[in-house]
GROMACS .gro file of C-alpha atoms in nm:
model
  340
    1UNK     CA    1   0.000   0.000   0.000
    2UNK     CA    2   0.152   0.381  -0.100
    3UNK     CA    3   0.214   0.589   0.220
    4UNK     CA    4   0.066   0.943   0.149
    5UNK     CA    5   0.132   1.254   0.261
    6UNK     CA    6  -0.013   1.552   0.262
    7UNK     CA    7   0.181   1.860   0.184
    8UNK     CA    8   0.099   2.107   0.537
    9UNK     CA    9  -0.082   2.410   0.436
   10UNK     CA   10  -0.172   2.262   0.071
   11UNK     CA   11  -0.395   1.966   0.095
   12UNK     CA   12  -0.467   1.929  -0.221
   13UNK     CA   13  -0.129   1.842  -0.260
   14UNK     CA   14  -0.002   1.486  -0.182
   15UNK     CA   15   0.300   1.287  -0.201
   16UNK     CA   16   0.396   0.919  -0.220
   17UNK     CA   17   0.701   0.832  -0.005
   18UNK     CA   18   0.718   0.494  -0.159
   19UNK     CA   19   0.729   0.606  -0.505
   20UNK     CA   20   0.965   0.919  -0.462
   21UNK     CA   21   0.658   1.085  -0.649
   22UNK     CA   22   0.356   1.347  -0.594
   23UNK     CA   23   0.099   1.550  -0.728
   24UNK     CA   24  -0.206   1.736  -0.692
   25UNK     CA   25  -0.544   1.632  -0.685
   26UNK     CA   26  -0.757   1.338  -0.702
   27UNK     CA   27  -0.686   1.234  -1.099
   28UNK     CA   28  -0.303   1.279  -1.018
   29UNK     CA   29  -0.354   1.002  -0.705
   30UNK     CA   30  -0.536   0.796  -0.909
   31UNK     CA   31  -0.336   0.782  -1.215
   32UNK     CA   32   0.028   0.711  -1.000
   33UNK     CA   33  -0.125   0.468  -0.750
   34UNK     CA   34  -0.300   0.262  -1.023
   35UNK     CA   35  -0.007   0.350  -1.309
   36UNK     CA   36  -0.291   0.435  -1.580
   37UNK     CA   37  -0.351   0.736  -1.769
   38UNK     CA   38  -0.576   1.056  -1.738
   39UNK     CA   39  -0.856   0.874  -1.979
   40UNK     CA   40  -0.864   0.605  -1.742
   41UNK     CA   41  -0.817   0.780  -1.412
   42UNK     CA   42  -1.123   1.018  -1.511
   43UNK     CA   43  -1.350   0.645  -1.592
   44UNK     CA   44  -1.250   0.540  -1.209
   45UNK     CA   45  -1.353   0.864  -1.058
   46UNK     CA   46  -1.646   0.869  -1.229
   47UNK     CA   47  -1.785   0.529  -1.154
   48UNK     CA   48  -1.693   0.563  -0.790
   49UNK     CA   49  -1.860   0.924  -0.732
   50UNK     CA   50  -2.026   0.996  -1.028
   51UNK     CA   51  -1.947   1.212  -1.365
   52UNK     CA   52  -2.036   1.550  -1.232
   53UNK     CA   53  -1.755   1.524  -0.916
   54UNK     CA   54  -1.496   1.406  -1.165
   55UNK     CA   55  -1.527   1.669  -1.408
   56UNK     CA   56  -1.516   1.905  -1.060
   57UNK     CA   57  -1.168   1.712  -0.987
   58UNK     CA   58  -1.056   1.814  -1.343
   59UNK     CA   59  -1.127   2.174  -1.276
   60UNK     CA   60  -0.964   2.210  -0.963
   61UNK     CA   61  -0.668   1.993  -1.069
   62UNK     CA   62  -0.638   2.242  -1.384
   63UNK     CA   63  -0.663   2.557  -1.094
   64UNK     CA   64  -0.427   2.393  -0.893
   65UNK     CA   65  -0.172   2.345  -1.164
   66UNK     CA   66  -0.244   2.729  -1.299
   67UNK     CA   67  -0.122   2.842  -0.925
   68UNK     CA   68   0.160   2.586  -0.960
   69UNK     CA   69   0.263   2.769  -1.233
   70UNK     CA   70   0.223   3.132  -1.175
   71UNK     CA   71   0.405   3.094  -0.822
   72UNK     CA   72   0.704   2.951  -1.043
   73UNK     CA   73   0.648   3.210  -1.253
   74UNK     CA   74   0.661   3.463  -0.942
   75UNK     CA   75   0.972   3.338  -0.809
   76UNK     CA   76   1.235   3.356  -1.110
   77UNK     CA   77   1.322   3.649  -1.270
   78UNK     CA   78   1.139   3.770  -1.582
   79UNK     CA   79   1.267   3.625  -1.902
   80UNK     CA   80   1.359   3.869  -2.185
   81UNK     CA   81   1.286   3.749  -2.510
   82UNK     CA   82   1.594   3.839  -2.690
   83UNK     CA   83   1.628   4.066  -2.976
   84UNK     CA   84   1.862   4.038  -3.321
   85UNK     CA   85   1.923   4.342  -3.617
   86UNK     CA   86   1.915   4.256  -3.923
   87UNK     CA   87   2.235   4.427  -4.122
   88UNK     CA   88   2.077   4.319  -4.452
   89UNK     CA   89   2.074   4.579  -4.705
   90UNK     CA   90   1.769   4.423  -4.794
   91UNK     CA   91   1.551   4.488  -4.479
   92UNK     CA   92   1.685   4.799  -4.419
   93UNK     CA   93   1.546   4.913  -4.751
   94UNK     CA   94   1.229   4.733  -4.678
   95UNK     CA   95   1.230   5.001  -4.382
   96UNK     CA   96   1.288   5.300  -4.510
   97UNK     CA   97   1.021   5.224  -4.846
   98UNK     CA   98   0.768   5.125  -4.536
   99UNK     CA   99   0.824   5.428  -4.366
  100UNK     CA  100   0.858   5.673  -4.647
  101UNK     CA  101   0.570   5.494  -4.933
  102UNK     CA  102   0.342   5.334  -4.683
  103UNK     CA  103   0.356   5.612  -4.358
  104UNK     CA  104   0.455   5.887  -4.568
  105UNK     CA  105   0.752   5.984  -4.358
  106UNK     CA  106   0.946   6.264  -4.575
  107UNK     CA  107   1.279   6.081  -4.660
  108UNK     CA  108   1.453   6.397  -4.533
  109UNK     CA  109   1.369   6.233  -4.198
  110UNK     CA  110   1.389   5.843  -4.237
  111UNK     CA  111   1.736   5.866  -4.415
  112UNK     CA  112   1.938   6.023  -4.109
  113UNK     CA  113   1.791   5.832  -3.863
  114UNK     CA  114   1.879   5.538  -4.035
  115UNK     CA  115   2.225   5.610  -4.059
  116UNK     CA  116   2.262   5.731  -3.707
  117UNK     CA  117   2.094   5.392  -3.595
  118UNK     CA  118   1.760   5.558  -3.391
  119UNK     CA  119   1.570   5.298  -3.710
  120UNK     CA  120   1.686   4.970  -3.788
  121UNK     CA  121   1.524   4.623  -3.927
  122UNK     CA  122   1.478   4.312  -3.770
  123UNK     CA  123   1.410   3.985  -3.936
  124UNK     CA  124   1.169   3.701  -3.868
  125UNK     CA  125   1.113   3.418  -4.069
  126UNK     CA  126   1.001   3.604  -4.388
  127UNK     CA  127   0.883   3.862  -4.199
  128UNK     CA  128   1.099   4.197  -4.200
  129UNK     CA  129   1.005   4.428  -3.889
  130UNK     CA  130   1.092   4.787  -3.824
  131UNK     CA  131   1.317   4.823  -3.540
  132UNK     CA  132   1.335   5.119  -3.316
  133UNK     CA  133   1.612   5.088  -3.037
  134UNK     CA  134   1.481   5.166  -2.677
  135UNK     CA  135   1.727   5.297  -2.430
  136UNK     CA  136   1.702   5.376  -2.051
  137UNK     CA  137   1.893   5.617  -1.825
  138UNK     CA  138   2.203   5.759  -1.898
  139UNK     CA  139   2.159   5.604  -2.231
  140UNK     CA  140   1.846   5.730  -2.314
  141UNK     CA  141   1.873   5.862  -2.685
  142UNK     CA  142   2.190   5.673  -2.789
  143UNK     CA  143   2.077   5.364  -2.998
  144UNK     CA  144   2.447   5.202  -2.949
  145UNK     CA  145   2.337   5.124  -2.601
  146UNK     CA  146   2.006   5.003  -2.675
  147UNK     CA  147   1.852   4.720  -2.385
  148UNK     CA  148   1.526   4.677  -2.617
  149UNK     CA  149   1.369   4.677  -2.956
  150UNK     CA  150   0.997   4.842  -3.049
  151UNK     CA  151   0.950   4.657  -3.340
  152UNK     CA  152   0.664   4.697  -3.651
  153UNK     CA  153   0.530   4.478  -3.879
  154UNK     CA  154   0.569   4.596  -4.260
  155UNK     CA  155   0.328   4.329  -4.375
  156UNK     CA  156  -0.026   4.487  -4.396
  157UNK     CA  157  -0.203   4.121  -4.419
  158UNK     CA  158  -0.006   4.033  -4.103
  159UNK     CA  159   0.010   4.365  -3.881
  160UNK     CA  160   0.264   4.282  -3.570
  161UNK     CA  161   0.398   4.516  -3.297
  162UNK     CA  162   0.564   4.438  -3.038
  163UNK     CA  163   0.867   4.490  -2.786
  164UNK     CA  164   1.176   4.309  -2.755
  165UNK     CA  165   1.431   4.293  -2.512
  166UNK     CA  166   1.400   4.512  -2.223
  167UNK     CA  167   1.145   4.811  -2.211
  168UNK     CA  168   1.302   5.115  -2.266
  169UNK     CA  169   1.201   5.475  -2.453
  170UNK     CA  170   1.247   5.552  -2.820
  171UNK     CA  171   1.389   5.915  -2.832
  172UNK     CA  172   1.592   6.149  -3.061
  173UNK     CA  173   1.671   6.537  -3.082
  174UNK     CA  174   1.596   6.798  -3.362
  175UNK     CA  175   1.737   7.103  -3.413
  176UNK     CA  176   1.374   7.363  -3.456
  177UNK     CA  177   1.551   7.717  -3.416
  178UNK     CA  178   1.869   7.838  -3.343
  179UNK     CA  179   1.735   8.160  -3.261
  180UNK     CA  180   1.546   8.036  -2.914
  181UNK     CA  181   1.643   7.918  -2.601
  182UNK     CA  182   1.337   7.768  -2.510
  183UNK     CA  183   1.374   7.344  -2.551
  184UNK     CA  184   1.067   7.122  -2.559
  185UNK     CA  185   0.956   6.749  -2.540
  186UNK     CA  186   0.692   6.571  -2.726
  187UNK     CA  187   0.603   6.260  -2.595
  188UNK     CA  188   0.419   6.050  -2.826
  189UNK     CA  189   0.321   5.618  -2.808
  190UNK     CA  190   0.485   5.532  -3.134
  191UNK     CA  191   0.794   5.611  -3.309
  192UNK     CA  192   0.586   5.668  -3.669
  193UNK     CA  193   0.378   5.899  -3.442
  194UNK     CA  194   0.670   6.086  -3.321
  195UNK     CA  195   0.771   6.157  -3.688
  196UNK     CA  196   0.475   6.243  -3.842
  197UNK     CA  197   0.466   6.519  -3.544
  198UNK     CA  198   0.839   6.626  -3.651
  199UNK     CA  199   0.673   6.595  -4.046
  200UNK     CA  200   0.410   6.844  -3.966
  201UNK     CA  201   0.623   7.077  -3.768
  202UNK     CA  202   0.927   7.057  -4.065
  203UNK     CA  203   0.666   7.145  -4.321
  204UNK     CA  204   0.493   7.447  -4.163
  205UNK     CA  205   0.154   7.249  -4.135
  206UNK     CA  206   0.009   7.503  -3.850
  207UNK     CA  207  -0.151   7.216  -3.730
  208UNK     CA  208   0.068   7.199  -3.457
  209UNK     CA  209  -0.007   7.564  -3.291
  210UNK     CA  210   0.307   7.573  -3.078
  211UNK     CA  211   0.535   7.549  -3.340
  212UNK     CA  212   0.358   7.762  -3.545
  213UNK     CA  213   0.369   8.082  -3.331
  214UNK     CA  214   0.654   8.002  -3.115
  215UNK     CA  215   1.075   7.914  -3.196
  216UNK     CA  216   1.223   7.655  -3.047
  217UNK     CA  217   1.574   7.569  -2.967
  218UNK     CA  218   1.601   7.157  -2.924
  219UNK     CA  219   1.319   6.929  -2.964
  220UNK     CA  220   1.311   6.610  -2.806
  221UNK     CA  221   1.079   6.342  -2.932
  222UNK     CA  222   0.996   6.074  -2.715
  223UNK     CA  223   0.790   5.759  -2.796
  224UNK     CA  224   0.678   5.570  -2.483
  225UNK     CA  225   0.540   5.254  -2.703
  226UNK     CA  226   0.769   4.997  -2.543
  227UNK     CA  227   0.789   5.203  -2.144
  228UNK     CA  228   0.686   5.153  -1.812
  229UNK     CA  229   0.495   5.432  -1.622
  230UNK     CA  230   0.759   5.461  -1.388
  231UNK     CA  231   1.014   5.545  -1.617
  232UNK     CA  232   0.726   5.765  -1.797
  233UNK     CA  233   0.667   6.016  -1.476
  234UNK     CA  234   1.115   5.990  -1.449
  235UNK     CA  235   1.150   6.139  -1.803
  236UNK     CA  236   0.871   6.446  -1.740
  237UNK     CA  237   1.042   6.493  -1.399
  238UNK     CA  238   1.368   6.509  -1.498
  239UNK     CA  239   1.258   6.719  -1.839
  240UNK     CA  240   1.018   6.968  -1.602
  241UNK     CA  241   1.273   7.015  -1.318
  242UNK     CA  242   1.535   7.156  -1.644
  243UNK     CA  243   1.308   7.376  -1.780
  244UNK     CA  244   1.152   7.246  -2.097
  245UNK     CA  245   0.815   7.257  -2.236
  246UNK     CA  246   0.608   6.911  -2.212
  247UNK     CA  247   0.370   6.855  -2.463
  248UNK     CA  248   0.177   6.530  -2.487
  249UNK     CA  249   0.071   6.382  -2.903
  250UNK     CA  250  -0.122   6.051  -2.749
  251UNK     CA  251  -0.371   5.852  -2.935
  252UNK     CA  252  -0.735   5.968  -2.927
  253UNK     CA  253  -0.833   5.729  -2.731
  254UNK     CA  254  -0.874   5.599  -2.399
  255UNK     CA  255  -0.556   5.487  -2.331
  256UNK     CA  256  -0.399   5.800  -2.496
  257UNK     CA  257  -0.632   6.014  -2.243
  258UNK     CA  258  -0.465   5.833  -1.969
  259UNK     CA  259  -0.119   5.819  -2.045
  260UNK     CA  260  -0.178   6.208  -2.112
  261UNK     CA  261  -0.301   6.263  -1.763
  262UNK     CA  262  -0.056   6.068  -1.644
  263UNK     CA  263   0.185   6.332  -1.772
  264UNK     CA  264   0.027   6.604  -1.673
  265UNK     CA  265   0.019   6.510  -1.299
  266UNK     CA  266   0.375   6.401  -1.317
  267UNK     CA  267   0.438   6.749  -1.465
  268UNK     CA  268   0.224   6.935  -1.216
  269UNK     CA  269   0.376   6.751  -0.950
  270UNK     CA  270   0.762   6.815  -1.060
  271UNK     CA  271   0.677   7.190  -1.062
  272UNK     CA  272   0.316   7.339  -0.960
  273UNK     CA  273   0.410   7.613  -1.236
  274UNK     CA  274   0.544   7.378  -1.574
  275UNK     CA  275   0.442   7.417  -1.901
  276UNK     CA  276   0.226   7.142  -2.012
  277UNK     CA  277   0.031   7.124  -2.374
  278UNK     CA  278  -0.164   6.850  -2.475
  279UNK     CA  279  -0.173   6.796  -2.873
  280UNK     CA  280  -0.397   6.559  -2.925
  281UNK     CA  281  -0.708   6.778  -2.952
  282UNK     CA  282  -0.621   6.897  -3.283
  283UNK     CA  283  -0.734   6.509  -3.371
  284UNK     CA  284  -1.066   6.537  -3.215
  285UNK     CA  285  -1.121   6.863  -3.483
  286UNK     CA  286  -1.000   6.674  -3.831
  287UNK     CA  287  -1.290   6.377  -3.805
  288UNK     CA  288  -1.150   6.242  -3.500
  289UNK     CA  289  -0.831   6.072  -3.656
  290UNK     CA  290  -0.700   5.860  -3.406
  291UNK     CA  291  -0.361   5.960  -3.438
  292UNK     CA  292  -0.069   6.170  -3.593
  293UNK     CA  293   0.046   5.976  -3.858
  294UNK     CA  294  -0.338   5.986  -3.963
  295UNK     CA  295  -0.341   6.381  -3.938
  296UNK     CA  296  -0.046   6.365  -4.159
  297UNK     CA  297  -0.215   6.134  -4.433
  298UNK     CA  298  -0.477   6.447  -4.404
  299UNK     CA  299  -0.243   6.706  -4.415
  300UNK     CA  300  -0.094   6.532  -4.737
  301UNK     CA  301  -0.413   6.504  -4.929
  302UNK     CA  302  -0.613   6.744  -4.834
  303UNK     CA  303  -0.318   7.017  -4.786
  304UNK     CA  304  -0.219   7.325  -4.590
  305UNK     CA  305  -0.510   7.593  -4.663
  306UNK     CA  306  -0.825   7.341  -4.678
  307UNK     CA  307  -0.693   7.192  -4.331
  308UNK     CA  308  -0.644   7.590  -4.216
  309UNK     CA  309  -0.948   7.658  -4.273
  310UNK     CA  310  -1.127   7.411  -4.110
  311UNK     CA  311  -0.898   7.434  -3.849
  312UNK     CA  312  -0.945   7.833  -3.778
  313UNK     CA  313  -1.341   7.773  -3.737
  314UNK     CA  314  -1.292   7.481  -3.478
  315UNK     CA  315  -1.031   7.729  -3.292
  316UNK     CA  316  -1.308   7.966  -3.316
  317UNK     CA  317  -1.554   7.803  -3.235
  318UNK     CA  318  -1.279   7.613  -2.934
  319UNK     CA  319  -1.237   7.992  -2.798
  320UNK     CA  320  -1.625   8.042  -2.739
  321UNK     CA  321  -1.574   7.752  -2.500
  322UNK     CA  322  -1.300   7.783  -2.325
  323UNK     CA  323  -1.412   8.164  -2.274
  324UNK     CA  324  -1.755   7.990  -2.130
  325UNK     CA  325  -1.605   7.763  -1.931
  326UNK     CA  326  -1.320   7.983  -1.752
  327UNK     CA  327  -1.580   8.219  -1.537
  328UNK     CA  328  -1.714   7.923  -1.370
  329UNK     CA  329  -1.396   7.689  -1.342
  330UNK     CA  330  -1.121   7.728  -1.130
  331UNK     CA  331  -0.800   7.692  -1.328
  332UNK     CA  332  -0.471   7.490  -1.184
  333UNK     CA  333  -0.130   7.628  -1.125
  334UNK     CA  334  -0.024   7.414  -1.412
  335UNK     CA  335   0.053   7.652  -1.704
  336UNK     CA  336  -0.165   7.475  -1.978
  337UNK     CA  337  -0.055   7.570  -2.365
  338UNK     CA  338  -0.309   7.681  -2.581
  339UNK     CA  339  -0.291   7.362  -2.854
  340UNK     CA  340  -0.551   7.473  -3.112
   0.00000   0.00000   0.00000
């Protein structure tokens, strides 16, 4: 006869000191003490107490070996699916057409940060991705010390994104006017989104109102795609606490909204009195794109002076508002930019 055991605290749990062996459950005793399989152990428990309390064993056995495995899980560090670059002239090409045909990325743009390494290709399979480096800390903006990947699909019929590697933050600077000292950062979710911001901006759009009636000296785009809040709320700190301008370019949609306040609160609490814009509402007015590479698609068809126009009535129209609004709110310390 077996000697069982039950493990203390976890008596579902069992083991069989003659056998070296344990388990959990009843279909796990059954199938070692009678050597048969799960088919058969199943038969047994259901001729002895019925069909209804063996498929209930089955459940719990299933629940007991999901907890088995998340407390595993728990307990070792978390595994980083590694990351490889493709140096193929190849895929890198297959990039930059993506990025410049299919997202309409002026090539003034794609080509230098393809040389300088902040976009690079990854391969899988016979898939070719679009790889963005993400870097943390004092690395953050040089893709040589890259922990991560943000990678895109170029495939329309099999759309992929995803993050490889460590999470990290997708940033780069650009030069807007030499003639400022002011310095500002955009933080957008993706990398296309982040360009087709820097797009807009480079080709005197006026869809972006802060660039269109202010200068500024350094522009640092920031795509939080592949982040982590924390390190989120450490990059608006440290940006507040040196004096730039934040200005959020989120998705129109829920999670956009809440990454935006979640900016806005780390701004407000760096510095009651920082600068803080939020971009997004200029999707809301152009048929409620859902984000900036969409507004640039727009911008590109329909071009500057159709979007101006429709763009000066909804400011308009905006100002009534906000006009309405201010005598019976009570504004924040936070210094909010007028985005439209």
């Amino acid at each position: 006869m077996p000697v069982l055991c039950r493990h203390p605290g976890t008596p579902e749990k069992f083991y069989l000191h003659d056998t070296g062996s344990g388990g959990g459950g009843a279909i796990d005793l059954v199938m070692q003490v009678d050597n048969c399989d799960f088919k058969t152990a199943i038969a047994w428990l259901s001729n002895h107490f019925g069909g209804p309390e063996a498929v209930a064993t089955h459940a719990a056995a299933a629940e007991i070996a999901a907890k088995v495995a998340l407390e595993e899980h728990e307990r070792e560090p978390a595994q980083v699916r590694p990351f490889q670059i493709s140096q193929d002239p190849r895929d890198i090409a297959a990039v930059s057409d993506y990025l410049i045909k299919d997202r309409k990325i002026t090539d003034a743009l794609v080509k230098p940060l393809i040389e300088k390494g902040f976009i690079q290709a990854s391969r899988a399979g016979r898939f070719v991705n679009a790889a963005f480096p993400l870097t943390q800390g004092r690395g953050l903006g040089n893709p040589t010390q890259a922990v991560g990947v943000s990678l895109r699909g170029l495939d329309p019929e099999h759309p992929f994104h995803g993050v490889r590697g460590k999470k990290g933050l997708w940033t780069y600077n650009t030069v807007h006017s030499k003639d400022s000292e002011r310095d500002v950062l955009v933080l957008t979710e993706s990398p296309i989104d982040a360009m087709s911001v820097n797009h807009l901006v480079s080709a005197n759009s006026e869809l972006i109102k802060p660039f269109a009636v202010n200068k500024y000296r350094n522009v640092h785009f920031v795509s939080t795609i592949g982040s982590t809040k924390e390190s989120l709320v450490s990059v608006v700190t440290a940006n507040v606490s040196s004096g730039k301008i934040i200005l959020t370019a989120f998705d129109n949609d829920a999670a956009g909204r809440q990454l935006t306040e979640t900016v806005r609160e780390a701004a407000k609490s760096a510095d009651s009195g920082a600068r803080f814009g939020n971009l997004t509402g200029v999707l809301v007015i152009f048929d409620n794109l859902k984000d900036f590479n969409e507004l640039l698609m727009l911008f590109l068809k329909e071009g500057k002076e159709k979007l101006k126009k429709r763009l000066d009535a909804a400011r308009e129209a905006r100002a009534n508002n906000v006009r309405e609004r201010s005598r019976s709110t009570r504004r924040d310390t936070l210094t909010e930019i007028d985005i439209i």
